[in-house]
Amino acid sequence: IYYGQNAISKNLILADRKELLNGNGFILGVSGSGKSFAAKREITEIALSTNDDIIIIDPEAEYRPLVEGLGGEVIEISATSPNHINALDMESGYNDGDNPVVLKSEFLLSLCEQLVGAGKLSAKEKSIIDRCTAQVYREFIRNGYLGAAPTLQDFHAALLEQPEPEARDVALALELFTTGSLNVFAHQTNIDTRNRIICYDIQDLGENLKPIGLLVMLDSILNRVIRNRQQGRYTHVYIDEIYLLFQHEYSANFLFTLWKRMRKYQACGTGISQNIEDLLQSHTARTMLANSEFLIMLNQAATDREELAHLLNISDNQLSYITNVDSGRGLIKCGSAIVPFVDS
């Protein structure tokens, strides 16, 4: 796939992310540096030259024209949309041979933490959430993942059946998102996700639903990636404004788990962000950045430049290519190579 020209030799830069140790990557740069263009150009190349699946999480509703132009499907997710994604969907093979309830419990802990606030879940509440997760999935797993998966409403009902007062506190926090007005993720999934290019437009999700929406999308994508692997299909996942997921410990950890599994599941993830300072404040995000084999770095703010240079061992000479440069110019890190590029 074409990524621009080498800024020094003017040779074309061609790369295959599937050949790297892991294909995961980031596209980083300040606003106006060309991040979206870099992502869209790569998406276009993948769509036209492979049969791979492409999934995009789009918080700013900017990928619709491209996705529709490529024959893909844009799915709007908002509190008033008729489209629903069941937060508790689960494919067989969800935890790759290990107990799937463990990973789902981690997901629900993330979800509840988003609702009650970072670090505010007590040890008792975490234990209750874990117990209820096992309870709502018992029958579904026993039936071999056939039939309807449980929903958040079932989980809410299970919480209310517990004897501890803490269970009712968690249920109360969940109520708005299960039986209340923001229950978009508490019903059975009713959208068709068979198209090979899917874009989740979450612009109208609202600030209250957005952190939860991103988490549910990730989990839904994990299920899709597992299904694709069983069918022998490769999956590319793009997450715009990825910094939103690193603002809470649990969602950051869930994303980290997904990121680590991508290669094994024949998939690669791409995080796109202009809020690099937010990313670098998260230990999980720093680890993911340091371990990603593919990076496109465009024009960077001064403080971010120094942090990235330290994290990725970028020389002063290389730093000049991401300092006060025009859009579409920067550095590409592919494996161990770091190359200055121009992509106008």
XYZ file of C-alpha atoms in Angstrom:
344
model
C 0.000 0.000 0.000
C 1.240 3.477 -0.921
C 2.057 5.912 1.907
C 3.658 8.863 0.095
C 7.170 9.713 -1.055
C 10.412 9.516 0.859
C 11.145 13.195 1.656
C 14.870 12.721 0.942
C 15.140 10.224 -1.948
C 11.679 10.982 -3.469
C 11.129 7.199 -3.854
C 7.613 5.876 -3.353
C 6.963 4.455 0.115
C 5.136 1.123 -0.070
C 4.408 -1.034 2.970
C 2.389 -4.087 4.011
C 1.329 -3.864 7.645
C 0.392 -7.555 7.670
C 4.084 -8.442 7.308
C 5.052 -6.666 10.542
C 5.338 -8.383 13.947
C 1.975 -6.798 14.645
C 0.099 -4.568 12.228
C -1.254 -2.230 14.906
C -0.531 1.446 14.486
C -1.335 5.061 15.253
C -1.781 8.191 13.166
C -0.765 11.194 15.285
C -0.666 14.913 14.596
C -2.095 18.288 15.550
C -5.386 19.476 14.045
C -4.983 20.199 10.329
C -1.824 18.115 9.948
C -3.491 15.572 7.632
C -4.455 12.707 9.981
C -7.889 12.071 8.484
C -6.515 12.234 4.971
C -3.788 9.688 5.830
C -6.405 7.344 7.343
C -8.831 7.776 4.438
C -6.142 7.193 1.843
C -5.088 3.962 3.558
C -8.736 2.828 3.898
C -9.279 3.494 0.173
C -6.187 1.494 -0.821
C -7.244 -1.457 1.379
C -10.811 -1.349 0.029
C -9.712 -1.287 -3.613
C -6.774 -3.706 -3.505
C -7.882 -6.399 -0.993
C -10.987 -8.287 0.130
C -10.327 -7.424 3.787
C -13.035 -6.088 6.090
C -12.796 -2.479 7.322
C -14.496 -1.193 10.479
C -14.406 2.481 11.470
C -15.489 4.193 14.684
C -16.270 7.751 13.621
C -17.033 10.255 16.426
C -17.030 13.280 14.090
C -19.189 11.951 11.209
C -16.478 12.638 8.640
C -16.061 9.237 6.962
C -19.574 8.876 5.516
C -18.862 10.180 1.958
C -15.833 7.890 1.611
C -17.522 4.807 3.086
C -20.639 5.247 0.926
C -18.442 5.930 -2.110
C -16.699 2.586 -1.507
C -20.064 0.793 -1.216
C -19.843 0.487 2.569
C -22.503 0.875 5.251
C -22.752 3.832 7.656
C -24.611 2.964 10.868
C -25.738 5.887 12.997
C -25.776 5.169 16.710
C -27.473 7.686 19.009
C -30.004 7.829 21.839
C -32.813 8.522 19.321
C -31.631 6.176 16.562
C -33.649 2.989 15.817
C -30.308 1.134 15.509
C -29.338 -0.997 18.497
C -26.187 -2.901 19.425
C -26.502 -5.410 22.253
C -23.685 -4.623 24.691
C -23.698 -8.285 25.808
C -23.389 -9.990 22.399
C -20.873 -12.851 22.522
C -19.469 -15.065 19.759
C -18.149 -18.556 20.480
C -14.372 -18.224 20.891
C -14.827 -14.808 22.549
C -11.893 -15.344 24.939
C -9.862 -17.626 22.682
C -10.265 -20.846 24.636
C -10.230 -19.281 28.095
C -13.377 -18.665 30.126
C -15.301 -16.053 28.049
C -17.102 -14.769 31.149
C -13.794 -13.442 32.509
C -13.335 -11.061 29.558
C -17.030 -10.132 29.557
C -16.840 -9.395 33.287
C -13.901 -7.071 32.597
C -15.999 -5.367 29.917
C -18.960 -4.879 32.276
C -16.668 -3.561 35.009
C -15.427 -1.024 32.446
C -18.991 -0.128 31.553
C -20.115 0.343 35.169
C -17.008 2.355 35.971
C -17.801 4.723 33.123
C -21.194 5.255 34.747
C -20.227 5.741 38.385
C -16.907 7.522 37.758
C -13.257 6.458 37.583
C -12.065 4.628 40.689
C -15.441 4.813 42.449
C -16.419 1.140 42.220
C -15.827 -0.576 45.568
C -14.394 -4.086 45.895
C -17.857 -5.336 46.917
C -19.487 -3.787 43.850
C -16.851 -5.320 41.560
C -17.511 -8.768 43.065
C -21.266 -8.362 42.566
C -20.804 -7.297 38.915
C -18.589 -10.348 38.331
C -21.148 -12.672 39.968
C -24.038 -11.270 37.926
C -22.052 -11.549 34.680
C -21.565 -15.283 35.258
C -25.244 -15.606 36.158
C -26.693 -13.977 32.996
C -24.412 -15.944 30.636
C -24.758 -19.383 32.259
C -27.693 -20.565 30.129
C -26.449 -18.949 26.894
C -23.022 -20.645 27.127
C -24.605 -23.952 28.175
C -26.677 -23.797 24.954
C -23.510 -23.477 22.868
C -23.877 -19.718 22.149
C -27.127 -20.378 20.292
C -30.300 -18.344 20.659
C -30.505 -14.757 21.900
C -27.612 -13.449 23.985
C -28.509 -11.812 27.325
C -28.923 -8.020 27.329
C -28.070 -5.199 29.725
C -31.683 -5.370 30.886
C -31.109 -8.984 31.980
C -27.939 -7.878 33.761
C -29.866 -5.068 35.478
C -32.520 -7.562 36.615
C -29.807 -9.898 37.967
C -28.343 -7.017 40.001
C -31.741 -6.302 41.564
C -32.026 -9.956 42.639
C -28.825 -9.774 44.720
C -29.246 -9.390 48.498
C -26.520 -6.733 48.991
C -27.492 -3.025 49.052
C -24.404 -2.302 46.880
C -26.045 -4.280 44.053
C -28.989 -1.873 44.086
C -26.558 1.081 43.916
C -24.966 -0.346 40.755
C -28.411 -1.155 39.320
C -29.515 2.419 39.976
C -26.445 3.784 38.159
C -27.256 1.469 35.224
C -30.951 2.303 35.109
C -30.640 5.260 32.725
C -28.871 2.984 30.239
C -31.095 -0.104 30.642
C -34.700 0.971 31.146
C -34.168 4.736 30.863
C -33.913 7.104 27.908
C -30.335 6.106 26.952
C -31.044 2.403 26.486
C -29.652 2.164 22.939
C -27.238 -0.651 23.974
C -29.724 -2.580 26.147
C -31.672 -4.303 23.336
C -30.876 -7.179 20.987
C -28.727 -6.080 18.021
C -30.973 -5.107 15.083
C -28.416 -3.834 12.547
C -27.033 -5.689 9.551
C -23.249 -5.827 9.805
C -22.589 -8.106 6.836
C -21.107 -5.344 4.644
C -17.300 -5.593 4.451
C -16.934 -1.835 5.129
C -18.795 -0.646 8.222
C -18.642 2.834 9.726
C -20.203 3.477 13.136
C -21.217 7.153 13.146
C -21.446 8.144 16.823
C -21.432 11.935 16.408
C -24.936 12.283 17.910
C -24.294 9.903 20.782
C -23.985 12.797 23.239
C -21.361 13.283 25.931
C -23.101 10.987 28.444
C -23.302 8.051 26.070
C -20.033 8.513 24.160
C -17.601 6.777 26.579
C -20.015 3.843 26.943
C -20.736 3.854 23.212
C -17.041 3.559 22.380
C -16.670 0.667 24.796
C -19.684 -1.203 23.366
C -18.347 -0.591 19.839
C -14.995 -2.122 20.839
C -16.709 -5.172 22.226
C -18.908 -5.463 19.145
C -15.793 -5.169 16.969
C -14.050 -7.897 18.989
C -17.013 -10.191 18.233
C -16.841 -9.283 14.528
C -13.071 -9.897 14.402
C -13.554 -13.340 16.012
C -16.278 -14.173 13.470
C -14.056 -13.005 10.586
C -11.143 -15.124 11.792
C -13.396 -18.198 11.781
C -14.247 -17.342 8.139
C -10.595 -16.673 7.194
C -11.077 -12.915 6.662
C -8.636 -10.181 7.697
C -10.040 -7.142 9.555
C -8.785 -3.535 9.742
C -10.148 -1.462 12.625
C -9.901 2.362 12.716
C -10.705 4.282 15.903
C -10.818 8.050 15.525
C -10.309 10.205 18.648
C -8.865 7.143 20.390
C -7.732 9.263 23.355
C -11.330 9.153 24.657
C -10.821 5.491 25.562
C -7.727 6.166 27.634
C -9.475 8.562 29.992
C -10.752 5.675 32.144
C -8.670 2.820 33.495
C -11.053 0.009 32.585
C -11.774 1.100 29.011
C -8.030 1.622 28.477
C -7.384 -1.910 29.768
C -10.120 -3.387 27.591
C -8.666 -1.655 24.525
C -5.187 -2.899 25.506
C -6.543 -6.476 25.661
C -8.124 -6.086 22.213
C -4.927 -4.513 20.817
C -2.838 -7.475 22.025
C -5.239 -9.995 20.480
C -5.474 -8.271 17.092
C -2.528 -10.057 15.457
C -3.651 -13.490 16.655
C -7.147 -12.768 15.346
C -5.894 -11.752 11.849
C -6.638 -8.085 12.391
C -4.865 -4.792 12.902
C -5.991 -1.689 14.741
C -5.274 1.954 13.954
C -5.763 4.696 16.538
C -6.106 8.267 15.268
C -5.593 11.193 17.639
C -4.666 14.846 17.844
C -4.740 14.821 21.667
C -1.329 13.216 21.998
C -0.744 14.783 25.405
C -3.795 12.892 26.718
C -2.458 9.675 25.204
C 0.983 10.085 26.718
C -0.436 10.642 30.204
C -1.851 7.102 30.138
C 0.627 4.341 30.985
C -1.435 1.887 28.892
C -1.417 4.202 25.862
C 2.357 4.734 26.161
C 2.875 0.966 26.217
C 0.656 0.537 23.162
C 2.472 3.330 21.319
C 5.881 1.888 22.151
C 4.795 -1.586 20.990
C 3.017 -0.519 17.786
C 5.041 -1.416 14.720
C 3.413 1.171 12.474
C 3.165 4.909 13.173
C 2.397 7.901 10.989
C 3.577 11.037 12.802
C 2.543 14.341 11.251
C 3.141 17.886 12.536
C 3.444 17.741 16.358
C 3.123 20.269 19.168
C 6.419 21.057 20.923
C 5.710 19.159 24.168
C 4.424 16.096 22.281
C 7.503 16.033 20.047
C 9.861 15.690 23.003
C 7.757 12.935 24.597
C 7.502 10.986 21.324
C 11.240 11.366 20.680
C 11.956 9.924 24.118
C 9.414 7.112 23.757
C 10.386 6.039 20.222
C 14.112 6.959 20.179
C 13.682 9.563 17.429
C 16.843 11.532 16.617
C 16.998 15.359 16.540
C 17.426 15.244 12.771
C 14.301 13.106 12.373
C 12.394 15.414 14.747
C 12.818 18.269 12.265
C 10.413 16.425 9.931
C 7.526 16.740 12.443
C 8.337 20.295 13.575
C 6.330 23.191 12.070
C 5.753 21.307 8.796
C 2.896 21.547 6.287
C 0.041 19.058 6.291
C 0.864 15.686 4.772
C 4.495 15.753 5.922
C 6.080 13.823 8.743
C 7.650 10.528 9.755
C 6.529 6.954 9.140
C 7.755 4.265 11.522
C 7.393 0.829 9.947
C 9.004 -1.932 11.980
C 12.458 -0.672 12.928
C 12.673 1.837 10.048
C 11.772 5.500 10.505
C 11.390 7.388 7.218
C 10.523 11.066 6.539
C 7.668 11.278 4.044
C 5.685 13.732 1.926
C 2.112 12.904 0.939
C 0.526 15.933 -0.718
